[in-house]
Coordinates of C-alpha atoms and ligand atoms in Angstrom, one line a residue:
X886 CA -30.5 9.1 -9.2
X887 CA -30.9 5.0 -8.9
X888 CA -31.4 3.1 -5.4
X889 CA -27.6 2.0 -6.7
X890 CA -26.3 4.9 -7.0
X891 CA -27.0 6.1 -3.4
X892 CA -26.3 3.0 -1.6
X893 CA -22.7 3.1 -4.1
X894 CA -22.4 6.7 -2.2
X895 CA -23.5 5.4 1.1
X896 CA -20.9 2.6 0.8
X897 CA -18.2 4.9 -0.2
X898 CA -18.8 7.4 2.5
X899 CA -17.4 5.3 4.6
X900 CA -13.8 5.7 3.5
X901 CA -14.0 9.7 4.6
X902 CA -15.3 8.4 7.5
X903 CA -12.1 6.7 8.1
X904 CA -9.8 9.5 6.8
X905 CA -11.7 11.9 9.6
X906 CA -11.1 9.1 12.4
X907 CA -7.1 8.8 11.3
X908 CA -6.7 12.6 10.4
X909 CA -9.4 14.3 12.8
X910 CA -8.6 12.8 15.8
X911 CA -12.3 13.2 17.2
X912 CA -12.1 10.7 20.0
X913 CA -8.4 11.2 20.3
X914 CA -5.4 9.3 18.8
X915 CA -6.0 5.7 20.5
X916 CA -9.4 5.1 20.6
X917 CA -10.0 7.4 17.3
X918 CA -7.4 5.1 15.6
X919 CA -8.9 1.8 16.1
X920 CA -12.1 2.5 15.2
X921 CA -11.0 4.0 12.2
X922 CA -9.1 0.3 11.3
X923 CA -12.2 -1.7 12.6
X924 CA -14.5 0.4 10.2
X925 CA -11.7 0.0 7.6
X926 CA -11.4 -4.1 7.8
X927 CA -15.2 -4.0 8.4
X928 CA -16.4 -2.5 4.9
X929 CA -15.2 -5.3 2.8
X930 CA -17.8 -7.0 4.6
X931 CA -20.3 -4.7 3.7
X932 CA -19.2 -3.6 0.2
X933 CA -17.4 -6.8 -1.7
X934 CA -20.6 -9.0 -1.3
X935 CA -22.5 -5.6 -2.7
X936 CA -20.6 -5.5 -5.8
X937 CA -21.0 -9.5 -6.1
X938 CA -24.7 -8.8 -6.1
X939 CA -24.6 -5.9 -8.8
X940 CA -22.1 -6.9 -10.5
X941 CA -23.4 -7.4 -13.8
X942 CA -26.3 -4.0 -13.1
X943 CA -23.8 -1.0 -13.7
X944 CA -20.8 -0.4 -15.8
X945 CA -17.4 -0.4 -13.8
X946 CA -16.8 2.8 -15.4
X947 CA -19.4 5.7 -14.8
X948 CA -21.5 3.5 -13.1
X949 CA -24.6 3.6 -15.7
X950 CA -27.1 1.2 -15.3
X951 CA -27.6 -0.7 -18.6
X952 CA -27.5 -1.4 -21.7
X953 CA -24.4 -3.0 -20.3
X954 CA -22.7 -5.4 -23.8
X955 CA -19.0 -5.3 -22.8
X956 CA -17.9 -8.3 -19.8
X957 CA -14.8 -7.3 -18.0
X958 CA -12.8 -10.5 -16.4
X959 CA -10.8 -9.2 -13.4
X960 CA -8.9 -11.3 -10.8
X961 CA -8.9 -9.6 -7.2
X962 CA -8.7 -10.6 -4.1
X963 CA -8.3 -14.4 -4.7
X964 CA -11.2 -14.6 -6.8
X965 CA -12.6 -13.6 -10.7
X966 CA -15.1 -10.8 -11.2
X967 CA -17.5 -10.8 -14.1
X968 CA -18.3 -7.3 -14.0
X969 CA -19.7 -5.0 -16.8
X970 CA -19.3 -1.8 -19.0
X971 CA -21.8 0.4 -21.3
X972 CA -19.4 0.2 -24.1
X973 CA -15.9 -0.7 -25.6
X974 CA -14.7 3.0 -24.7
X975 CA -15.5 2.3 -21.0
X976 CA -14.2 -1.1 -21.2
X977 CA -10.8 0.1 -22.8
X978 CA -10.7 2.8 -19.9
X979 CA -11.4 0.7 -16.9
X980 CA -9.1 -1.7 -18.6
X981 CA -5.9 0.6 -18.9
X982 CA -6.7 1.9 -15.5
X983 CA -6.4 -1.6 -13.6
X984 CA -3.6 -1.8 -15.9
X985 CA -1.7 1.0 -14.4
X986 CA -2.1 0.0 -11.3
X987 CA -1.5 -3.3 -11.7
X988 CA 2.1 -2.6 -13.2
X989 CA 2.6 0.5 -10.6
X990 CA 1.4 -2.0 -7.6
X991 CA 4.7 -1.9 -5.5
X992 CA 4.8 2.2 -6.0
X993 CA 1.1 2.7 -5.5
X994 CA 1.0 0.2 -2.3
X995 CA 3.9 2.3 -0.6
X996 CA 2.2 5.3 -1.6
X997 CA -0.6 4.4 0.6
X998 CA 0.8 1.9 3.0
X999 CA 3.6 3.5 4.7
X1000 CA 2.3 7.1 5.4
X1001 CA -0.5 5.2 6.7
X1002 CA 1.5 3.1 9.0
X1003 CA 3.3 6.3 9.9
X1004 CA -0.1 8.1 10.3
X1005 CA -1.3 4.9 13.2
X1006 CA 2.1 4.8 14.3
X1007 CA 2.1 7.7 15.6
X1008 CA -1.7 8.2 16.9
X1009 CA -0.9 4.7 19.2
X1010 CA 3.1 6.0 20.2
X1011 CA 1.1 9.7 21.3
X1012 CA -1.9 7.2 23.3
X1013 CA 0.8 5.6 24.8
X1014 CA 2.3 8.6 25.5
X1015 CA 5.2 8.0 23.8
X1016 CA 5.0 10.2 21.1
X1017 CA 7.9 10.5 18.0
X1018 CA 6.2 12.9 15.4
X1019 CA 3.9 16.1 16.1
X1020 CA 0.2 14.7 14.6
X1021 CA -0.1 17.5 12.5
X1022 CA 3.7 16.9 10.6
X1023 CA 2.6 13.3 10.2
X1024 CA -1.0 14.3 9.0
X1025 CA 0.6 16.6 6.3
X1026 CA 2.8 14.0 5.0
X1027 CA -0.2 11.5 4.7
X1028 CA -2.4 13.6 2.8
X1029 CA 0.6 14.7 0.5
X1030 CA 1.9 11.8 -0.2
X1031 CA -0.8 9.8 -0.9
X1032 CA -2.4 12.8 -3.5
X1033 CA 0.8 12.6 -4.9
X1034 CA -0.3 8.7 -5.1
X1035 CA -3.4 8.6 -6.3
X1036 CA -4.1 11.8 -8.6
X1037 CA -0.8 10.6 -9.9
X1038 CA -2.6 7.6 -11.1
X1039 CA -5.6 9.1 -11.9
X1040 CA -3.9 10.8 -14.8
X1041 CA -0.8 8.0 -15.2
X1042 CA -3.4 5.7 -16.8
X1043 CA -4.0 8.0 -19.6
X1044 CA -0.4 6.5 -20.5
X1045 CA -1.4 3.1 -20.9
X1046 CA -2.7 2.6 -24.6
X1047 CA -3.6 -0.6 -24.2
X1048 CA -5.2 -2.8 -21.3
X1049 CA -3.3 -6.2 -20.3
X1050 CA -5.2 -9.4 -20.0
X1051 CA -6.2 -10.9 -17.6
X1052 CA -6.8 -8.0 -15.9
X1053 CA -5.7 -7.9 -12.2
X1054 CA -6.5 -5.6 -9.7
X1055 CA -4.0 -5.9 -6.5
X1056 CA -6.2 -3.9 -4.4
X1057 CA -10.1 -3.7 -3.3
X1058 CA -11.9 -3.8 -6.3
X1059 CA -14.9 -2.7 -4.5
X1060 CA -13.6 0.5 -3.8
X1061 CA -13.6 1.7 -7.3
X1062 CA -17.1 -0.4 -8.1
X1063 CA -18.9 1.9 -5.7
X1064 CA -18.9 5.5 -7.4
X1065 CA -17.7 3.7 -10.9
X1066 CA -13.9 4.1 -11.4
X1067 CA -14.3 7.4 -13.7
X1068 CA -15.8 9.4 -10.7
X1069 CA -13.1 7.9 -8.1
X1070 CA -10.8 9.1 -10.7
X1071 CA -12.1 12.8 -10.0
X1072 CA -12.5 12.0 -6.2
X1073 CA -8.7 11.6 -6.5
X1074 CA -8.4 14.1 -8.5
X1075 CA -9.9 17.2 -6.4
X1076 CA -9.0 15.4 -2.9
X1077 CA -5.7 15.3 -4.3
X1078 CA -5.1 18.9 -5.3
X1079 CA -7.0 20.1 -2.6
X1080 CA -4.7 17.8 0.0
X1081 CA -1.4 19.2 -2.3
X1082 CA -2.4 22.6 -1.9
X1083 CA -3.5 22.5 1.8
X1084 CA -0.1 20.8 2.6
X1085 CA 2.2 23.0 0.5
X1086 CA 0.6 26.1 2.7
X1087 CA 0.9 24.0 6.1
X1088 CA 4.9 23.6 5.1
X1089 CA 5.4 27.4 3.6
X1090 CA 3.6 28.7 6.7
X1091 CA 6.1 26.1 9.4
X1092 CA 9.1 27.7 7.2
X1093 CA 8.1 30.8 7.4
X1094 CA 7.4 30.5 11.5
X1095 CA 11.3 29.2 11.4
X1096 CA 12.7 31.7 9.4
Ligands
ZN1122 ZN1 -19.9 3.4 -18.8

């Protein structure tokens, strides 16, 4: 294990961090709810000028540090990345991934976006005491929704045959430079099944309670 690779986990740590202060609760819904944006708006800070500085050290794929031949230009965020992958297979891969969800933007965006303004909707009508949707309802949709989301694209890239240049990523690149986007890809994965799973039982057990 490199110095990289923990400070790639430390960076990323932060976004459970934020899905415990949006889903957990542990300061209650206001106050828990604006830390968890402040931390979310904060990591950029933290994590884009990271990946500018190791850009070129580990490949955007599994996150292996050198040999590094392929270059992978990617427009995000305003601004073109020269990052780096071990090989054409990883290349191809990150390639067809950014791919998917560059085509998929609108769907994947929505998939994220709206159960998450639901999700802070909610916690801030409940602080106000004005509340419109039990936490835990709204905290089931969230997690199933968006592992619907992303293990959908996890697996929806596999689809792609080819990659489409330029290649365009339409959301924080930085998130999937931290663990490499292969292990994201299985972070989604599991999360996502475990989230599916955990939700399915949360709705079979409310039916059953109302049947
Ligand atoms: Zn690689």
């Amino acid at each position: 294990v490199t110095r990289l690779v923990l400070q790639g986990i430390g960076l990323f740590a932060f976004i459970p961090i934020v899905l415990w202060l949006y889903l957990g609760r542990p300061l209650g819904p206001g106050l828990s709810a604006v830390l968890g944006l402040a931390v979310m708006f904060g990591h950029r800070f933290a994590a884009s000028p990271w990946m500018a500085r190791h850009a070129l050290a580990r490949c955007l794929w599994c996150a292996r540090e050198a040999p590094l031949p392929e270059r992978l230009e990617i427009r995000a965020g305003g601004r073109t990345w020269i990052l780096a992958a071990c090989g054409a297979e990883h290349g191809a891969r990150s390639g067809r991934f950014l791919t998917l969800v560059w085509r998929a933007r609108a769907a994947v965006g929505a998939g994220i976006f709206v159960p998450l303004v639901l999700l802070l909707a909610g916690s801030f009508a409940e602080a106000a005491g004005r509340p419109f949707i039990p936490h835990a309802a709204n905290a089931t949709i969230f997690r199933m929704v968006v592992a619907l989301t992303v293990a959908g694209a996890s697996v929806a890239y596999l689809a792609v045959r080819e990659a489409e240049r330029p290649l365009r990523c339409p959301f924080p690149l930085h998130n999937l430079f931290l663990l490499g986007i292969g292990r994201t890809l299985w972070v989604f994965r599991i999360v996502g099944a475990w989230w599916l799973a955990s939700g399915a039982s949360a709705a079979a057990r409310r039916i059953a309670e109302g049947a």
